[in-house]
PDB file of C-alpha atoms in Angstrom:
ATOM      1  CA  MET A 254     -88.027   0.628 -63.283  1.00 93.00           C
ATOM      2  CA  LEU A 255     -90.424  -0.668 -60.650  1.00 97.00           C
ATOM      3  CA  ILE A 256     -89.859  -0.964 -56.905  1.00 98.00           C
ATOM      4  CA  ARG A 257     -92.381  -3.234 -55.215  1.00 98.00           C
ATOM      5  CA  LYS A 258     -92.891  -5.417 -52.181  1.00 99.00           C
ATOM      6  CA  ALA A 259     -91.503  -8.911 -52.678  1.00 99.00           C
ATOM      7  CA  VAL A 260     -93.693 -11.976 -53.093  1.00 98.00           C
ATOM      8  CA  LEU A 261     -92.832 -15.606 -52.440  1.00 98.00           C
ATOM      9  CA  ASN A 262     -91.948 -16.259 -56.080  1.00 98.00           C
ATOM     10  CA  ASP A 263     -89.138 -13.685 -55.745  1.00 99.00           C
ATOM     11  CA  ALA A 264     -87.278 -15.730 -53.109  1.00 99.00           C
ATOM     12  CA  SER A 265     -84.906 -17.538 -55.481  1.00 98.00           C
ATOM     13  CA  LYS A 266     -83.808 -14.311 -57.191  1.00 99.00           C
ATOM     14  CA  ILE A 267     -83.371 -12.524 -53.836  1.00 99.00           C
ATOM     15  CA  ARG A 268     -81.225 -15.412 -52.617  1.00 99.00           C
ATOM     16  CA  GLU A 269     -79.185 -15.450 -55.822  1.00 98.00           C
ATOM     17  CA  ILE A 270     -78.463 -11.709 -55.696  1.00 98.00           C
ATOM     18  CA  VAL A 271     -77.584 -11.620 -51.990  1.00 98.00           C
ATOM     19  CA  ASN A 272     -75.522 -14.805 -52.017  1.00 97.00           C
ATOM     20  CA  ASN A 273     -73.496 -13.676 -55.036  1.00 97.00           C
ATOM     21  CA  PHE A 274     -72.300 -10.738 -52.937  1.00 95.00           C
ATOM     22  CA  ALA A 275     -71.895 -12.996 -49.899  1.00 91.00           C
ATOM     23  CA  SER A 276     -69.593 -15.307 -51.882  1.00 92.00           C
ATOM     24  CA  GLU A 277     -67.317 -12.286 -52.401  1.00 91.00           C
ATOM     25  CA  GLY A 278     -67.382 -11.450 -48.675  1.00 83.00           C
ATOM     26  CA  LYS A 279     -69.350  -8.241 -49.292  1.00 88.00           C
ATOM     27  CA  MET A 280     -72.428  -9.199 -47.277  1.00 86.00           C
ATOM     28  CA  LEU A 281     -73.780 -12.045 -45.218  1.00 85.00           C
ATOM     29  CA  PRO A 282     -75.403 -15.050 -46.912  1.00 90.00           C
ATOM     30  CA  ILE A 283     -79.134 -15.656 -46.713  1.00 94.00           C
ATOM     31  CA  SER A 284     -81.074 -18.928 -46.759  1.00 95.00           C
ATOM     32  CA  TYR A 285     -84.435 -19.685 -48.301  1.00 98.00           C
ATOM     33  CA  ASN A 286     -85.790 -20.151 -44.792  1.00 96.00           C
ATOM     34  CA  GLN A 287     -84.677 -16.639 -43.806  1.00 94.00           C
ATOM     35  CA  ILE A 288     -86.228 -15.159 -46.942  1.00 98.00           C
ATOM     36  CA  TYR A 289     -89.545 -16.986 -46.538  1.00 98.00           C
ATOM     37  CA  GLU A 290     -89.785 -16.002 -42.857  1.00 96.00           C
ATOM     38  CA  ARG A 291     -89.133 -12.346 -43.742  1.00 97.00           C
ATOM     39  CA  ILE A 292     -90.662 -12.033 -47.213  1.00 99.00           C
ATOM     40  CA  ARG A 293     -92.917  -9.214 -45.990  1.00 98.00           C
ATOM     41  CA  ASP A 294     -89.797  -7.204 -45.097  1.00 98.00           C
ATOM     42  CA  PHE A 295     -88.368  -7.389 -48.623  1.00 99.00           C
ATOM     43  CA  TRP A 296     -88.601  -5.008 -51.537  1.00 99.00           C
ATOM     44  CA  VAL A 297     -87.378  -5.785 -55.050  1.00 99.00           C
ATOM     45  CA  VAL A 298     -86.245  -3.561 -57.902  1.00 99.00           C
ATOM     46  CA  GLU A 299     -87.352  -4.602 -61.373  1.00 98.00           C
ATOM     47  CA  GLU A 300     -86.116  -3.429 -64.734  1.00 97.00           C
ATOM     48  CA  ASN A 301     -87.845  -4.807 -67.828  1.00 96.00           C
ATOM     49  CA  LYS A 302     -89.706  -7.281 -65.576  1.00 96.00           C
ATOM     50  CA  LYS A 303     -86.433  -8.742 -64.242  1.00 98.00           C
ATOM     51  CA  ILE A 304     -85.381  -8.421 -60.615  1.00 99.00           C
ATOM     52  CA  ILE A 305     -82.093  -6.537 -60.439  1.00 99.00           C
ATOM     53  CA  GLY A 306     -81.960  -5.706 -56.741  1.00 99.00           C
ATOM     54  CA  CYS A 307     -83.473  -6.148 -53.323  1.00 99.00           C
ATOM     55  CA  GLY A 308     -83.482  -4.881 -49.782  1.00 99.00           C
ATOM     56  CA  ALA A 309     -85.389  -5.463 -46.572  1.00 99.00           C
ATOM     57  CA  LEU A 310     -86.694  -3.256 -43.792  1.00 98.00           C
ATOM     58  CA  LYS A 311     -86.930  -5.290 -40.612  1.00 96.00           C
ATOM     59  CA  ILE A 312     -88.769  -3.915 -37.596  1.00 94.00           C
ATOM     60  CA  THR A 313     -86.613  -4.617 -34.552  1.00 90.00           C
ATOM     61  CA  TRP A 314     -88.372  -2.592 -31.863  1.00 88.00           C
ATOM     62  CA  LYS A 315     -91.297  -0.181 -31.462  1.00 89.00           C
ATOM     63  CA  ASP A 316     -89.391   2.728 -33.016  1.00 93.00           C
ATOM     64  CA  LEU A 317     -86.400   0.988 -34.591  1.00 95.00           C
ATOM     65  CA  GLY A 318     -85.869  -0.662 -37.957  1.00 96.00           C
ATOM     66  CA  GLU A 319     -82.954  -2.250 -39.777  1.00 95.00           C
ATOM     67  CA  ILE A 320     -82.085  -2.172 -43.466  1.00 97.00           C
ATOM     68  CA  ARG A 321     -80.832  -5.608 -44.475  1.00 95.00           C
ATOM     69  CA  SER A 322     -79.751  -7.488 -47.573  1.00 96.00           C
ATOM     70  CA  LEU A 323     -79.517  -4.367 -49.738  1.00 98.00           C
ATOM     71  CA  ALA A 324     -78.035  -5.381 -53.092  1.00 98.00           C
ATOM     72  CA  ILE A 325     -78.189  -4.331 -56.733  1.00 98.00           C
ATOM     73  CA  ILE A 326     -76.615  -6.589 -59.377  1.00 98.00           C
ATOM     74  CA  PRO A 327     -73.201  -5.261 -60.474  1.00 97.00           C
ATOM     75  CA  SER A 328     -74.222  -4.375 -64.041  1.00 97.00           C
ATOM     76  CA  LYS A 329     -76.990  -2.090 -62.718  1.00 97.00           C
ATOM     77  CA  GLN A 330     -75.072  -0.330 -59.938  1.00 96.00           C
ATOM     78  CA  LYS A 331     -74.401   3.420 -59.897  1.00 95.00           C
ATOM     79  CA  LYS A 332     -77.665   4.137 -61.703  1.00 96.00           C
ATOM     80  CA  GLY A 333     -79.690   5.311 -58.692  1.00 96.00           C
ATOM     81  CA  TYR A 334     -81.580   2.066 -58.061  1.00 98.00           C
ATOM     82  CA  ALA A 335     -80.268   1.621 -54.517  1.00 97.00           C
ATOM     83  CA  THR A 336     -81.075   5.252 -53.726  1.00 97.00           C
ATOM     84  CA  LYS A 337     -84.673   4.830 -54.871  1.00 98.00           C
ATOM     85  CA  LEU A 338     -84.961   1.572 -52.936  1.00 98.00           C
ATOM     86  CA  ILE A 339     -83.645   3.159 -49.742  1.00 98.00           C
ATOM     87  CA  GLU A 340     -86.039   6.091 -50.178  1.00 97.00           C
ATOM     88  CA  LYS A 341     -88.917   3.592 -50.466  1.00 98.00           C
ATOM     89  CA  MET A 342     -87.811   1.901 -47.247  1.00 98.00           C
ATOM     90  CA  PHE A 343     -87.526   5.282 -45.478  1.00 98.00           C
ATOM     91  CA  GLU A 344     -91.083   6.076 -46.587  1.00 98.00           C
ATOM     92  CA  GLU A 345     -92.344   2.729 -45.298  1.00 98.00           C
ATOM     93  CA  ALA A 346     -90.503   3.245 -42.008  1.00 98.00           C
ATOM     94  CA  ARG A 347     -92.068   6.686 -41.503  1.00 98.00           C
ATOM     95  CA  ASN A 348     -95.532   5.285 -42.288  1.00 97.00           C
ATOM     96  CA  LEU A 349     -94.992   2.597 -39.655  1.00 97.00           C
ATOM     97  CA  GLY A 350     -93.859   5.124 -37.038  1.00 97.00           C
ATOM     98  CA  ILE A 351     -90.233   4.028 -37.034  1.00 98.00           C
ATOM     99  CA  LYS A 352     -88.022   6.860 -35.781  1.00 97.00           C
ATOM    100  CA  LYS A 353     -84.566   5.303 -36.242  1.00 97.00           C
ATOM    101  CA  ILE A 354     -83.047   2.948 -38.794  1.00 97.00           C
ATOM    102  CA  PHE A 355     -79.749   1.153 -38.407  1.00 95.00           C
ATOM    103  CA  VAL A 356     -77.610  -0.884 -40.723  1.00 95.00           C
ATOM    104  CA  LEU A 357     -74.665  -3.241 -40.279  1.00 91.00           C
ATOM    105  CA  THR A 358     -72.456  -2.972 -43.340  1.00 92.00           C
ATOM    106  CA  TYR A 359     -69.032  -3.322 -44.919  1.00 89.00           C
ATOM    107  CA  ILE A 360     -69.570  -0.133 -46.956  1.00 92.00           C
ATOM    108  CA  PRO A 361     -70.396   2.610 -44.433  1.00 96.00           C
ATOM    109  CA  GLU A 362     -69.558   5.377 -46.917  1.00 97.00           C
ATOM    110  CA  PHE A 363     -72.554   4.416 -49.035  1.00 95.00           C
ATOM    111  CA  PHE A 364     -74.996   4.771 -46.141  1.00 97.00           C
ATOM    112  CA  GLU A 365     -73.366   7.947 -44.850  1.00 98.00           C
ATOM    113  CA  LYS A 366     -74.562   9.628 -48.072  1.00 96.00           C
ATOM    114  CA  PHE A 367     -78.110   9.129 -46.747  1.00 97.00           C
ATOM    115  CA  GLY A 368     -77.422  10.688 -43.355  1.00 98.00           C
ATOM    116  CA  PHE A 369     -76.448   7.552 -41.449  1.00 98.00           C
ATOM    117  CA  LYS A 370     -73.889   8.096 -38.679  1.00 98.00           C
ATOM    118  CA  ARG A 371     -71.456   5.518 -37.337  1.00 97.00           C
ATOM    119  CA  ILE A 372     -72.311   4.172 -33.908  1.00 95.00           C
ATOM    120  CA  SER A 373     -70.979   1.576 -31.516  1.00 89.00           C
ATOM    121  CA  LYS A 374     -72.651  -1.820 -31.929  1.00 82.00           C
ATOM    122  CA  SER A 375     -73.208  -1.776 -28.168  1.00 81.00           C
ATOM    123  CA  LYS A 376     -75.873   0.919 -28.733  1.00 83.00           C
ATOM    124  CA  LEU A 377     -78.043  -1.561 -30.643  1.00 81.00           C
ATOM    125  CA  PRO A 378     -80.650  -3.657 -28.811  1.00 74.00           C
ATOM    126  CA  HIS A 379     -79.559  -7.119 -27.734  1.00 64.00           C
ATOM    127  CA  LYS A 380     -82.454  -8.582 -29.706  1.00 57.00           C
ATOM    128  CA  ILE A 381     -80.574  -8.078 -32.992  1.00 62.00           C
ATOM    129  CA  TRP A 382     -77.751 -10.327 -31.834  1.00 63.00           C
ATOM    130  CA  LEU A 383     -80.055 -13.351 -32.107  1.00 62.00           C
ATOM    131  CA  ASP A 384     -79.374 -13.217 -35.855  1.00 65.00           C
ATOM    132  CA  CYS A 385     -75.647 -12.933 -35.228  1.00 63.00           C
ATOM    133  CA  VAL A 386     -75.392 -16.294 -33.495  1.00 60.00           C
ATOM    134  CA  ASN A 387     -75.947 -17.985 -36.856  1.00 62.00           C
ATOM    135  CA  CYS A 388     -73.459 -15.777 -38.681  1.00 61.00           C
ATOM    136  CA  PRO A 389     -70.274 -17.456 -39.944  1.00 63.00           C
ATOM    137  CA  LYS A 390     -68.277 -14.534 -38.504  1.00 64.00           C
ATOM    138  CA  PHE A 391     -69.757 -14.753 -34.995  1.00 62.00           C
ATOM    139  CA  PRO A 392     -68.448 -13.628 -32.509  1.00 62.00           C
ATOM    140  CA  LYS A 393     -65.885 -11.580 -34.478  1.00 70.00           C
ATOM    141  CA  CYS A 394     -68.249  -9.255 -36.328  1.00 70.00           C
ATOM    142  CA  ASP A 395     -66.406  -6.956 -38.707  1.00 78.00           C
ATOM    143  CA  GLU A 396     -69.446  -5.070 -39.969  1.00 85.00           C
ATOM    144  CA  ILE A 397     -69.812  -1.386 -39.126  1.00 90.00           C
ATOM    145  CA  ALA A 398     -72.972  -0.135 -37.401  1.00 92.00           C
ATOM    146  CA  LEU A 399     -74.655   3.066 -38.555  1.00 96.00           C
ATOM    147  CA  MET A 400     -77.872   4.797 -37.465  1.00 97.00           C
ATOM    148  CA  LYS A 401     -80.173   7.366 -39.039  1.00 98.00           C
ATOM    149  CA  PHE A 402     -82.900   9.332 -37.292  1.00 97.00           C
ATOM    150  CA  LEU A 403     -85.914   9.875 -39.532  1.00 96.00           C
TER     151      LEU A 403
END
């Protein structure tokens, strides 16, 4: 297993993985444009030189980051890949000086295992809502907000 920063050639696989979950209503869809604009935020998980998962750490403010688009293909879930990916993103966040990380998710129980606590969405900076305007569920967001202090 290898966890590495994404490169442009990974965009199609990232989109495929994320949008497969989005088609089931488990996460929000992502476009090529969004991936290319944020490729530096993305990490990928490889097994036998094949991408089996991804996730992104987006810097949203001077001390605040967001974990986005975290997904591991179904056949590789429950094997610790997501845990290792999240740990990599925590390490990157600490190195950047990020003190808090939040996530918007449909599976809060997963993130609570890593010390995330549920919070009101109103506690998040207004800047993050710029992404929400393009969401198919806007303005009726049904994701749950969680925060972790590093």
